[in-house]
C-alpha positions as YAML, in Angstrom:
chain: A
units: angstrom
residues:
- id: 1
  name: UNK
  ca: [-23.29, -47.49, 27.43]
- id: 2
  name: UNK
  ca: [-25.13, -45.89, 24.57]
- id: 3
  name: UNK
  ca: [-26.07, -48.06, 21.80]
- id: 4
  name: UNK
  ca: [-24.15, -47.86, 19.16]
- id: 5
  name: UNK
  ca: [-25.08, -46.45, 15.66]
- id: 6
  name: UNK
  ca: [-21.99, -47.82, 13.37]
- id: 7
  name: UNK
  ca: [-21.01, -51.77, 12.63]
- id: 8
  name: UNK
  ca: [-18.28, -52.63, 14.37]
- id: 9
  name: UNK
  ca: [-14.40, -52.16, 12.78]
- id: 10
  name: UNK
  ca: [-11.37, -53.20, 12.90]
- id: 11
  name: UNK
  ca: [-8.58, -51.04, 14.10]
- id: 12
  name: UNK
  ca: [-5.34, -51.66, 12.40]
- id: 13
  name: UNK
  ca: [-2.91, -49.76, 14.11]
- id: 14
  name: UNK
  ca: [0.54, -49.56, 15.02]
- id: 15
  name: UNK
  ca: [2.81, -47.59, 17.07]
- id: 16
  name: UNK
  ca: [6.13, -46.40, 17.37]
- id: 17
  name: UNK
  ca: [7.97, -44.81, 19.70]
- id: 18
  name: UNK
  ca: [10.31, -41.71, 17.89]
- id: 19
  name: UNK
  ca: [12.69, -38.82, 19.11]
- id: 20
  name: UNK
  ca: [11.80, -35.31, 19.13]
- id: 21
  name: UNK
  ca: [14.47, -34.96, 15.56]
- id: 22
  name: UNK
  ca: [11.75, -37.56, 14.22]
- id: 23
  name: UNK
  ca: [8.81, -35.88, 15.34]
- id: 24
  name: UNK
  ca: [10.15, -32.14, 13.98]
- id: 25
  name: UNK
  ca: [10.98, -34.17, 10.59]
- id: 26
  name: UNK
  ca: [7.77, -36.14, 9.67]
- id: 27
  name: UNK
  ca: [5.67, -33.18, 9.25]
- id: 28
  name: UNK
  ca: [8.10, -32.26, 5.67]
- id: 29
  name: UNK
  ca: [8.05, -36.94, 5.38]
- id: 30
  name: UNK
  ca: [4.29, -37.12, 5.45]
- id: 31
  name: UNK
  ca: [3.50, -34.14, 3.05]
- id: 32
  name: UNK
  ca: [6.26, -35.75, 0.07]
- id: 33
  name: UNK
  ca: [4.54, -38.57, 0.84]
- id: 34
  name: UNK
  ca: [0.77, -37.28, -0.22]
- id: 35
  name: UNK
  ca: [-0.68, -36.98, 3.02]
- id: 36
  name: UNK
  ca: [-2.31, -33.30, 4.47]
- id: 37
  name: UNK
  ca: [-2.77, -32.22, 7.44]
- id: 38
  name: UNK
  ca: [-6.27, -32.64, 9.16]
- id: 39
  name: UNK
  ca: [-6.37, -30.93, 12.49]
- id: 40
  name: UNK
  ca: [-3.81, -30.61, 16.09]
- id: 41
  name: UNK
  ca: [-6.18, -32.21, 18.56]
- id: 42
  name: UNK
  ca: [-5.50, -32.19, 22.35]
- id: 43
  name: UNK
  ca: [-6.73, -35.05, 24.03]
- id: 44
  name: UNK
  ca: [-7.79, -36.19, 27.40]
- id: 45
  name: UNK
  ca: [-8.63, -39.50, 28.36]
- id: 46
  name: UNK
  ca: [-10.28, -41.31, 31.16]
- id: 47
  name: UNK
  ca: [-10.04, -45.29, 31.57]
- id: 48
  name: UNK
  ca: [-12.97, -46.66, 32.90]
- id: 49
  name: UNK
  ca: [-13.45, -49.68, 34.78]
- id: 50
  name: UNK
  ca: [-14.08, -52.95, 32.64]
- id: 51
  name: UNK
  ca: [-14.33, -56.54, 33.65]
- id: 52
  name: UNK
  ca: [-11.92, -57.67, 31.40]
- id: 53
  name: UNK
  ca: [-8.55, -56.15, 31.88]
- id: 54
  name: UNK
  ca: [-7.66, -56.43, 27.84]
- id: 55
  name: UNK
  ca: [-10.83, -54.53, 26.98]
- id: 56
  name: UNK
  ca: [-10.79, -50.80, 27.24]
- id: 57
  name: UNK
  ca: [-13.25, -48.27, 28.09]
- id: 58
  name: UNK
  ca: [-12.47, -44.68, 27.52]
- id: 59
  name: UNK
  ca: [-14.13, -41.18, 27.89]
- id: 60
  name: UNK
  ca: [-11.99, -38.87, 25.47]
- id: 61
  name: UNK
  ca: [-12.19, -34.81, 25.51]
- id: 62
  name: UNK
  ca: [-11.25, -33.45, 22.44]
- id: 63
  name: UNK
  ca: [-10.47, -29.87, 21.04]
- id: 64
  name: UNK
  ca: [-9.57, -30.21, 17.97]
- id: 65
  name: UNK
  ca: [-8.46, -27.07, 15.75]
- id: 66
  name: UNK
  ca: [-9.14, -27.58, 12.19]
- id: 67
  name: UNK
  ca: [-7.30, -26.10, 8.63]
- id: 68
  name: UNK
  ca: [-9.49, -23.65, 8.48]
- id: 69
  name: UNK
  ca: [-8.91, -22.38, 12.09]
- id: 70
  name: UNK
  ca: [-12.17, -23.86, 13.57]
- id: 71
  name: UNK
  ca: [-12.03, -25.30, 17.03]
- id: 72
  name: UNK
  ca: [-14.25, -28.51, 17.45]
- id: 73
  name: UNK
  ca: [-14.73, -29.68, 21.02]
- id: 74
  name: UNK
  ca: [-16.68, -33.45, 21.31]
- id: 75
  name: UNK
  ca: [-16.76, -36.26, 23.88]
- id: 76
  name: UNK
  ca: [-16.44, -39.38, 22.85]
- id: 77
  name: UNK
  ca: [-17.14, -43.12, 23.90]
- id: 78
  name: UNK
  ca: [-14.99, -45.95, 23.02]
- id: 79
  name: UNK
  ca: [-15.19, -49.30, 23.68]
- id: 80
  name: UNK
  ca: [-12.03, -51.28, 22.24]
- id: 81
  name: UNK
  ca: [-12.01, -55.08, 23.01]
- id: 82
  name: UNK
  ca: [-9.57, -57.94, 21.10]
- id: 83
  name: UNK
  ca: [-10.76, -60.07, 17.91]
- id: 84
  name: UNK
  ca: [-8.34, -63.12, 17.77]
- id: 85
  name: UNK
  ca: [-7.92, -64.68, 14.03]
- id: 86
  name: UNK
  ca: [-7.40, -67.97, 13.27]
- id: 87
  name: UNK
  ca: [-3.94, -67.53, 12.48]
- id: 88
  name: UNK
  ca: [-3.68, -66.18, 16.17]
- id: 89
  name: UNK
  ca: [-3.28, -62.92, 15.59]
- id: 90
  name: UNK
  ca: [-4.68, -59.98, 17.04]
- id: 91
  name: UNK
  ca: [-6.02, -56.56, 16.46]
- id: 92
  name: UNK
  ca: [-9.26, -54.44, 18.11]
- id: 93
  name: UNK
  ca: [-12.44, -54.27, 17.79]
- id: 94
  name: UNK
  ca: [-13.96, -50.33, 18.19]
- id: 95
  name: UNK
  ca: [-17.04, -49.06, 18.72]
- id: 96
  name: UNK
  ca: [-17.31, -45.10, 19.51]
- id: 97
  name: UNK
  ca: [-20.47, -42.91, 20.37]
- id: 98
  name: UNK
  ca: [-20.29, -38.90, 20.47]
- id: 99
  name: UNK
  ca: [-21.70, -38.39, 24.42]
- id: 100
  name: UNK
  ca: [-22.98, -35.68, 25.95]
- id: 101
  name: UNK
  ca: [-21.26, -33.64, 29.03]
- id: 102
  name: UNK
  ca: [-23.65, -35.03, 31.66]
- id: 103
  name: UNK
  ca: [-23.25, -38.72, 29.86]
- id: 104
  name: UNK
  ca: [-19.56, -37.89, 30.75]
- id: 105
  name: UNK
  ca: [-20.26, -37.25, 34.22]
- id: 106
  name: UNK
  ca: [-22.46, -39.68, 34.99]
- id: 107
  name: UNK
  ca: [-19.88, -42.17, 33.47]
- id: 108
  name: UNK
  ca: [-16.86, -41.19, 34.97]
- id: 109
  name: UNK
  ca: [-18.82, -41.07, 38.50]
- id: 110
  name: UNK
  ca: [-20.23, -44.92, 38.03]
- id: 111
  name: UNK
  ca: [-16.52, -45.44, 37.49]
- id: 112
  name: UNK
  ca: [-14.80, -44.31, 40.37]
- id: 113
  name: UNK
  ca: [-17.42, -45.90, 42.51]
- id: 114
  name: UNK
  ca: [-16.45, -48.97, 40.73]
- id: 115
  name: UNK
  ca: [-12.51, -48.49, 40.94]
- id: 116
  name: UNK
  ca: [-12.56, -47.12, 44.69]
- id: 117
  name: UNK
  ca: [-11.20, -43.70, 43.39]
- id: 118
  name: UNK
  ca: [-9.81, -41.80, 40.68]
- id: 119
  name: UNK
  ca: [-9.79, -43.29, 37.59]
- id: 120
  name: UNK
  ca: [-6.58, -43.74, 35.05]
- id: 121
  name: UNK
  ca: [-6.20, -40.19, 32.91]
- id: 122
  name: UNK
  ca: [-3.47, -38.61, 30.81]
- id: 123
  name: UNK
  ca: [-3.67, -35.90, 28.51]
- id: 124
  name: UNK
  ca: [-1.75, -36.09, 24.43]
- id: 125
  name: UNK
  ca: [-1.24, -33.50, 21.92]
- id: 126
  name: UNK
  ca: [-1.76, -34.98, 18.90]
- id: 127
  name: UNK
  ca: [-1.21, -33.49, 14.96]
- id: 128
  name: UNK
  ca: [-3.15, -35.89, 12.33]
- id: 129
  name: UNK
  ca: [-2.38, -36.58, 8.41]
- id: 130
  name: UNK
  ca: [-4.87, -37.84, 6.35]
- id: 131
  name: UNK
  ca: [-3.88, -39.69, 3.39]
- id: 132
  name: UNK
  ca: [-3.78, -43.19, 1.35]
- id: 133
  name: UNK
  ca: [-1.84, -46.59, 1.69]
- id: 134
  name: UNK
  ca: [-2.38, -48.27, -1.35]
- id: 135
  name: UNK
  ca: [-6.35, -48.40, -1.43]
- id: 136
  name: UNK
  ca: [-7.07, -47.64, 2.27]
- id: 137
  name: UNK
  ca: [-7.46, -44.19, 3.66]
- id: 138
  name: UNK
  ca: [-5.43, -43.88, 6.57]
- id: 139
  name: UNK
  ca: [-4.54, -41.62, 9.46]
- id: 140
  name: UNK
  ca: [-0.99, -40.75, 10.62]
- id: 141
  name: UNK
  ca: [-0.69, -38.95, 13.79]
- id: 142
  name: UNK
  ca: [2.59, -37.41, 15.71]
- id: 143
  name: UNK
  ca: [1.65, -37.51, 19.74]
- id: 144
  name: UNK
  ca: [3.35, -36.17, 22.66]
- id: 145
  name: UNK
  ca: [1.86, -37.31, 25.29]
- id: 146
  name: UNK
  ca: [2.14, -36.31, 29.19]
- id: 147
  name: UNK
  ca: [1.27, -38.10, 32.00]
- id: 148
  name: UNK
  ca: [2.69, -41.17, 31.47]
- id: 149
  name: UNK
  ca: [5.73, -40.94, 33.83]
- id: 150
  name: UNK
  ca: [8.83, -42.96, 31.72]
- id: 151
  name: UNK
  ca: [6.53, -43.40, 28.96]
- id: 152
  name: UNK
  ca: [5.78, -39.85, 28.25]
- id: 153
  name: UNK
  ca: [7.47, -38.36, 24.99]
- id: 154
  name: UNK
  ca: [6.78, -38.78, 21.36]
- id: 155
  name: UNK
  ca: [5.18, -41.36, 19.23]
- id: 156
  name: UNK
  ca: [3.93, -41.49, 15.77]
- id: 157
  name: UNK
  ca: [0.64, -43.97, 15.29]
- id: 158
  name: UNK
  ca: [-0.04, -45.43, 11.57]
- id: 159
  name: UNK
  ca: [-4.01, -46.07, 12.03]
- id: 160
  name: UNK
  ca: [-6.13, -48.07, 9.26]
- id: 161
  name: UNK
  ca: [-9.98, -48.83, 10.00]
- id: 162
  name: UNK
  ca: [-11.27, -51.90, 8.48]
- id: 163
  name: UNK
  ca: [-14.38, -54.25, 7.73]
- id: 164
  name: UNK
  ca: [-14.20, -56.85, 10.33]
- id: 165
  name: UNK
  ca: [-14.40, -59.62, 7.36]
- id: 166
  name: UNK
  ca: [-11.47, -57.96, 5.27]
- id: 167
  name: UNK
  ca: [-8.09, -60.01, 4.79]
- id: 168
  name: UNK
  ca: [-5.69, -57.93, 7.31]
- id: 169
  name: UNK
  ca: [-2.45, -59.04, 5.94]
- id: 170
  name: UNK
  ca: [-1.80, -56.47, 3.27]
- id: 171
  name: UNK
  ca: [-3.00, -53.75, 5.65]
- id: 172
  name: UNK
  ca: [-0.68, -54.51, 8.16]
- id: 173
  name: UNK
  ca: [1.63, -55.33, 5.45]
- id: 174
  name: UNK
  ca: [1.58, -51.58, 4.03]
- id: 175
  name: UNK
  ca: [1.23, -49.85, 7.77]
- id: 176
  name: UNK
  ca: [4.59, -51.73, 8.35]
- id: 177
  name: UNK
  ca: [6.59, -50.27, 5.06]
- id: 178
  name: UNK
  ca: [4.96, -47.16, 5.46]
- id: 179
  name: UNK
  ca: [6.23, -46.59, 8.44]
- id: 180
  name: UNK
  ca: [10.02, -47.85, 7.52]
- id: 181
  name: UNK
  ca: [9.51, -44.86, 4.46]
- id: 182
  name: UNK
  ca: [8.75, -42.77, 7.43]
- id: 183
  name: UNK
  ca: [10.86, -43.85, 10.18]
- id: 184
  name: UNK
  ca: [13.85, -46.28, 8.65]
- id: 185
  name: UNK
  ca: [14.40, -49.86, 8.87]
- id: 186
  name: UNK
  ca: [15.10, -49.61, 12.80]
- id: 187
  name: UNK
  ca: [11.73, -47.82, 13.40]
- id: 188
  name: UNK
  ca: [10.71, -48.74, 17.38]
- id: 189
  name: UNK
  ca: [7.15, -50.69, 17.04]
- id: 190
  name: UNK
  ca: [5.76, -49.85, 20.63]
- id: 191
  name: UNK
  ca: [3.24, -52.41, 21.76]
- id: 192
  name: UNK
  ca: [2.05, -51.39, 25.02]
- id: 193
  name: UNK
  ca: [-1.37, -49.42, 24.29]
- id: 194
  name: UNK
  ca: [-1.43, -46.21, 26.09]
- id: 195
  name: UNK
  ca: [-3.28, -47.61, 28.80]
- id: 196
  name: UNK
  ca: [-1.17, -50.07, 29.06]
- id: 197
  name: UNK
  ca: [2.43, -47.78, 29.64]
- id: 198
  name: UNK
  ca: [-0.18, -45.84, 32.14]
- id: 199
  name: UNK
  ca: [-1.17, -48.30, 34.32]
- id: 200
  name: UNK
  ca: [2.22, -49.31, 34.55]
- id: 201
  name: UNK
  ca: [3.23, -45.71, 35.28]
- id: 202
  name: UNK
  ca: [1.12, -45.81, 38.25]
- id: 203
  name: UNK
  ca: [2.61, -49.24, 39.76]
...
């Protein structure tokens, strides 16, 4: 794996799982609520072998088309694992590299020689909103994603990134009543990653 060139952070997310009424809605919810768009990105990503089964290792395509109508295509790295808190909570660690297409190969080949065979992939359609919580920048995205047999449909993900040292209780705190503004009080946290709702897909 590359070396990384950024400290590690923490990745305050959460998810919910929403109908296609609230994913044609929250485009008009987001902008009253200050946030702009920032790009429709369509994703696809590989799951690579790890020796842990909690951590994750992922190979993501991205075209991304901007405001402005610029396309940016990249290939990224990730490397998610869990940091448990005294408290016993949870929430991941990331570190992400920009790769190159023959670092892509090479990684995705080392990985099916490790698995036996084709590796874990779906593909998401994702629209982000870039905007504030209180004093954190934050990203809301709307997803559909495919490939993910009963688990394939909409979601909306409320994503914060974090120092690993900060105090994670008012973040979560605001991701939590931002998305009841967004959602209502009976908003569907989803807490299978992505990965997760795939592998089980494939059972």
């Amino acid at each position: 794996m590359p070396e990384a060139t950024q400290q590690p952070l923490l990745e305050v997310e959460r998810k919910f799982r929403i109908t296609n009424a609230q994913a044609a809605a929250l485009p008009e919810k987001l902008l009253s609520f200050g946030f702009r768009p920032s790009g429709e990105t369509v994703m696809k990503d590989t799951f690579l072998p790890t020796e842990n089964p909690s951590d994750m290792l992922r190979v993501r395509e991205e075209d991304t088309v901007k405001p402005d109508g610029s396309v940016e295509k990249r290939i990224v790295l990730t490397a998610k694992s869990w940091k448990i808190f005294d408290d016993g909570s949870k929430e991941r660690e990331e570190q992400e590299e920009v790769i190159a297409p023959l670092t892509r190969d090479s990684f995705i080949r080392l990985g099916e020689s490790l698995a036996g065979g084709k590796l874990l992939t779906f593909t998401k359609k994702r629209i982000l909103y870039d905007g504030r919580l209180g004093e954190f920048d934050a990203v809301v995205s709307i997803d559909f994603a495919e490939g993910l047999g009963q688990y394939s449909g909409y979601y909306s993900e409320i994503e914060v990134l974090v120092a690993s040292d900060r105090n994670l209780s008012d973040v979560r705190d605001q991701i939590l009543a931002h998305a009841t503004r967004m959602l209502g009080a009976d908003a569907e946290m989803e807490t299978k990653s992505y990965m997760d709702m795939l592998r089980l897909a494939r059972m």
